[in-house]
Coordinates of C-alpha atoms in Angstrom, one line a residue:
Chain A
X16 CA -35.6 -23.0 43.2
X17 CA -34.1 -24.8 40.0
X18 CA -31.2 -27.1 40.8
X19 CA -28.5 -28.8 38.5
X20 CA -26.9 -31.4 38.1
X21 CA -24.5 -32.5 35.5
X22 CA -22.9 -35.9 34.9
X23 CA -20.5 -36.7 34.8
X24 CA -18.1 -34.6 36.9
X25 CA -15.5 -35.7 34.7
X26 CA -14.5 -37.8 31.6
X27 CA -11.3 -39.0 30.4
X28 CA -11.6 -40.3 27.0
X29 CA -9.1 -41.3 24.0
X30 CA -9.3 -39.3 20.6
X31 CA -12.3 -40.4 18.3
X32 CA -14.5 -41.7 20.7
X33 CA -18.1 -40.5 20.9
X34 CA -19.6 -38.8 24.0
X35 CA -22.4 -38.3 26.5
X36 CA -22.6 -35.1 28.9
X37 CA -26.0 -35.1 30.5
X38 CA -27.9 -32.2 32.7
X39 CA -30.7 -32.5 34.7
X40 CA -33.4 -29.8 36.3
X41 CA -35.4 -29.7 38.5
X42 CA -37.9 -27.1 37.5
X43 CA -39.1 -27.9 33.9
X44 CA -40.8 -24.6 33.5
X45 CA -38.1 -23.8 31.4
X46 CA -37.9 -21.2 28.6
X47 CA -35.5 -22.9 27.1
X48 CA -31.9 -24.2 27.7
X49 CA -28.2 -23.6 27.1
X50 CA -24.7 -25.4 26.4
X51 CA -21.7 -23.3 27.0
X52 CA -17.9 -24.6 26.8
X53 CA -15.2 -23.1 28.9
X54 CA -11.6 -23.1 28.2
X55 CA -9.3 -23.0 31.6
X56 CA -8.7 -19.4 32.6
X57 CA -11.4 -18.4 30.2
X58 CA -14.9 -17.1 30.0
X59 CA -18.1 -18.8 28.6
X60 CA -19.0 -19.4 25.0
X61 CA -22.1 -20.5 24.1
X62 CA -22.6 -24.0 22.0
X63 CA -26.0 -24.7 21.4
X64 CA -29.3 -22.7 22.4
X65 CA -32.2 -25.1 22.6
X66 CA -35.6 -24.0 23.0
X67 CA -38.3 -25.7 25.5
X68 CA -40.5 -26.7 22.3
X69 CA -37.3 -28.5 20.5
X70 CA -35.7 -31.7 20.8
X71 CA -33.0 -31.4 19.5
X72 CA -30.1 -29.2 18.6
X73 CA -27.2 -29.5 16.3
X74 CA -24.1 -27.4 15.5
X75 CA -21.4 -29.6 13.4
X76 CA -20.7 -32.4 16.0
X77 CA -22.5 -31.8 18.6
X78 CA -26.0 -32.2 19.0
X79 CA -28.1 -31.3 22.1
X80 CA -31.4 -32.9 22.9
X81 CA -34.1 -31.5 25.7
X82 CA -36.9 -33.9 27.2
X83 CA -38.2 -31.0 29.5
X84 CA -41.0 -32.6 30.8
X85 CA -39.0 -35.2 32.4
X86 CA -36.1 -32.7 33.4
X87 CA -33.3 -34.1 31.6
X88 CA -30.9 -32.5 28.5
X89 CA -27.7 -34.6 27.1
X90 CA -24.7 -33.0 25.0
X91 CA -23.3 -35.7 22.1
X92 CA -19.8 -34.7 21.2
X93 CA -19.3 -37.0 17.9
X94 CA -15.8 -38.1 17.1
X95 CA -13.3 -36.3 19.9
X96 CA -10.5 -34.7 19.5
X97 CA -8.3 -33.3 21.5
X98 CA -9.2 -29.4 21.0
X99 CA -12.5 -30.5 22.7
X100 CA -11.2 -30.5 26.1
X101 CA -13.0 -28.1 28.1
X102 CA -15.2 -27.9 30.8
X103 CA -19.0 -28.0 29.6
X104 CA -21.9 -26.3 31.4
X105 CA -25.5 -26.2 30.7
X106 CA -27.8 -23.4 31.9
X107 CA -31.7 -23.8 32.1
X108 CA -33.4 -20.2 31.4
X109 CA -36.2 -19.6 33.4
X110 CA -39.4 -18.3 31.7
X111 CA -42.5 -16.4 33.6
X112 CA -41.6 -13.4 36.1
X113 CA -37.7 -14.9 36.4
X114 CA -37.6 -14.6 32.5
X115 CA -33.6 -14.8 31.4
X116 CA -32.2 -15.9 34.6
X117 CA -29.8 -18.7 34.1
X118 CA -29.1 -21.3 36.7
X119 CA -26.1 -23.4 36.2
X120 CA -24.7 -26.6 37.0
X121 CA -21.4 -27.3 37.9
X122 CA -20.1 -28.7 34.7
X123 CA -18.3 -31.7 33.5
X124 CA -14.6 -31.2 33.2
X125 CA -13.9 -33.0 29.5
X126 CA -10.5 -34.4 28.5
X127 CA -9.5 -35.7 25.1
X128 CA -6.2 -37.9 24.8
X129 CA -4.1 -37.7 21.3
Chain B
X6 CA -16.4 -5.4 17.5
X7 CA -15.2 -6.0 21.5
X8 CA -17.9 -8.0 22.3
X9 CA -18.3 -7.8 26.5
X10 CA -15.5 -6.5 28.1
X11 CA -14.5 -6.3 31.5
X12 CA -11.2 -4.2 33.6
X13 CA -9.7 -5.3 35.7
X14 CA -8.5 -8.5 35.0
X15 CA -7.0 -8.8 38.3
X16 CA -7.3 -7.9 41.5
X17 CA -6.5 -8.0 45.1
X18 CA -7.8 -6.3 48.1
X19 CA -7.7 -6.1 51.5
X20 CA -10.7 -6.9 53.5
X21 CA -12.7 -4.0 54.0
X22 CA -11.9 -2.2 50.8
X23 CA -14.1 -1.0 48.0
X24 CA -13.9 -1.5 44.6
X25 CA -16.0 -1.2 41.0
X26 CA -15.9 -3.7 38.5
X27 CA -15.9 -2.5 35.1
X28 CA -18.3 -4.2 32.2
X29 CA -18.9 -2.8 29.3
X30 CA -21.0 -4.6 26.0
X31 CA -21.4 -3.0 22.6
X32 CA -23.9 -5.2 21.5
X33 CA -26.9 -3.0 22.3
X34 CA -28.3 -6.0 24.9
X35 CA -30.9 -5.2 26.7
X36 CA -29.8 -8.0 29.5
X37 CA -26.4 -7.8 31.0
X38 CA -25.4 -10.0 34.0
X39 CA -23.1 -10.6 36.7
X40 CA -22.1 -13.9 37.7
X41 CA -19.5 -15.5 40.4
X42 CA -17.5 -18.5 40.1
X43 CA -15.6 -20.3 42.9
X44 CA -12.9 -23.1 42.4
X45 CA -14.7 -26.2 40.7
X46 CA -18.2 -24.5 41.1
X47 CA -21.2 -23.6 38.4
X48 CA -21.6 -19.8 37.9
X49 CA -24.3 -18.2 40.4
X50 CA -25.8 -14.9 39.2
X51 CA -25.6 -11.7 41.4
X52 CA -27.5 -9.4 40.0
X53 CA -28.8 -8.7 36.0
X54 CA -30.8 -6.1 34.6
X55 CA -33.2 -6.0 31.5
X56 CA -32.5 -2.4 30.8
X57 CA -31.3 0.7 31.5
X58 CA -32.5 1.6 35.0
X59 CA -34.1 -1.6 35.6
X60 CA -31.8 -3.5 37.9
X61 CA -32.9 -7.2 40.1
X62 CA -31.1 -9.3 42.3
X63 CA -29.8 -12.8 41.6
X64 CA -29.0 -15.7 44.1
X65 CA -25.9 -13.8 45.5
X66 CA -26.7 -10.4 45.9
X67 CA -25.3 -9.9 49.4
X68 CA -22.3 -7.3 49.5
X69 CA -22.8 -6.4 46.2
X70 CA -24.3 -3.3 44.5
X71 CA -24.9 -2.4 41.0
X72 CA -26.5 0.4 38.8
X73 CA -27.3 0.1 35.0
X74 CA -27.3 4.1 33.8
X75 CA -26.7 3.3 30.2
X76 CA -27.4 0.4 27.9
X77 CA -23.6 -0.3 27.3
X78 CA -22.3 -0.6 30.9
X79 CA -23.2 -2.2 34.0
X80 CA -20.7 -1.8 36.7
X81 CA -20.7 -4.2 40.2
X82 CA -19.4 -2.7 43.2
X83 CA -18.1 -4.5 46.4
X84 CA -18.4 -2.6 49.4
X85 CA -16.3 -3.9 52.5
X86 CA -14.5 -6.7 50.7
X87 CA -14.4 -10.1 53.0
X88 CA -12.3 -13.1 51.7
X89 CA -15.7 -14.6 51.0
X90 CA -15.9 -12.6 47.8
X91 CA -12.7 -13.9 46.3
X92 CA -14.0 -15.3 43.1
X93 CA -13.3 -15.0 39.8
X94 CA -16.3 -12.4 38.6
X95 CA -18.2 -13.1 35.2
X96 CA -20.2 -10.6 32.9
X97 CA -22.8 -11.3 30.4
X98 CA -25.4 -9.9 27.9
X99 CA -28.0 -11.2 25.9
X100 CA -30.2 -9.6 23.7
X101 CA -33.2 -10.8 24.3
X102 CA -33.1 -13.0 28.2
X103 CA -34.1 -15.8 26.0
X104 CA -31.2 -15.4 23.8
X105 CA -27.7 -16.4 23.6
X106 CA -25.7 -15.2 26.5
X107 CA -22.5 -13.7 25.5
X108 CA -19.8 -13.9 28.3
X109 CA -16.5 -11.4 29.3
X110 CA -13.3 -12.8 29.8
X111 CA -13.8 -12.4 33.8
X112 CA -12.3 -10.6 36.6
X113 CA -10.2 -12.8 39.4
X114 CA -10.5 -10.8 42.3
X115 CA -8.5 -11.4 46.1
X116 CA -9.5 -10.5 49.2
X117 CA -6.8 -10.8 51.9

């Protein structure tokens, strides 16, 4: 059964700074592997797809990267701001017969100071 | 274009009641899901399907029913509601399962 863990839970940071969200799996028969963003009271929107034979990822300034062998995917936020405050969930998708299903981790809650 | 939508957006019951939750994606997916989120938690799936008539359970599935008649919709009903299903209920679809999952705006449902 494919676990998840994201850390950290949460992150306080001031305006500018850059950031590190990282997500690991424990099942790296992946087929590949998803970043979503949710706003409180919101659903999901998807960030960044990454597929198992990538490394990395990159939509304006963020940039995912995927070592699946090892388990491990991190989420670089470049240069805060304050509209980035979210909470940030990635989602392995498993391949073979359990092809789509997505098994999530429990997010890390992101704030951004002015 | 709507996108996934979902009705309602709230809801209480009572335990013991019956409801349907609506979701509806004009997309043409073939993969639509159903996912629940508690307080502080990652989503767990339910159930999904990869098609019309082709429906498979999730990590959840207990309590739960669903059917998958057309390509567009793919309802979720709770039979005998217990306060353990008070969650706030998440669609999805995708068009391919190895594609970019397109979420609903949710469904906070009660059970008292």
């Amino acid at each position: 059964k494919q676990e998840v863990t994201q850390i950290p839970a949460a992150l306080s940071v001031p305006e500018g700074e850059n950031l590190v969200l990282n997500c690991s799996f424990t099942d790296s028969a992946i087929y590949n592997l998803q970043w979503f963003r949710q706003d409180p009271g919101k659903g999901l929107t998807s960030l960044l797809l990454i597929q198992s034979s990538q490394r990395e990822q990159t939509s304006g300034r963020l940039n995912a990267s995927l070592d699946k062998s090892s388990g491990r995917s991190t989420l670089y936020i470049a240069a805060s701001q304050p509209g980035d405050s979210a909470t940030y969930l990635c989602a392995p998708v498993a391949g073979g017969t359990s092809y789509g299903k997505l098994t999530f981790g429990q997010g890390t809650i992101l704030t951004v100071h002015p | 274009n709507a996108g996934v939508t979902q009705t309602p957006k709230f809801r209480i019951l009572k335990i013991g009641q019956s409801m349907t939750l609506q979701c509806t994606q004009d997309m043409n997916h073939n993969y639509m899901y159903w996912y629940r989120q508690d307080p502080g938690m990652g989503l767990k799936l339910i159930y999904y399907s990869v098609g019309a008539g082709i429906t498979d359970k999730g990590e959840v599935p207990n309590g739960y029913n669903v059917s998958r008649s057309t390509t567009e919709d793919f309802p979720l009903r709770l039979e005998l509601a217990a306060p353990s299903q008070t969650s706030v209920y998440f669609c999805a679809s995708s068009y391919d399962g190895g594609g970019e999952q397109y979420f609903g705006p949710g469904t906070r449902l009660t059970v008292t």
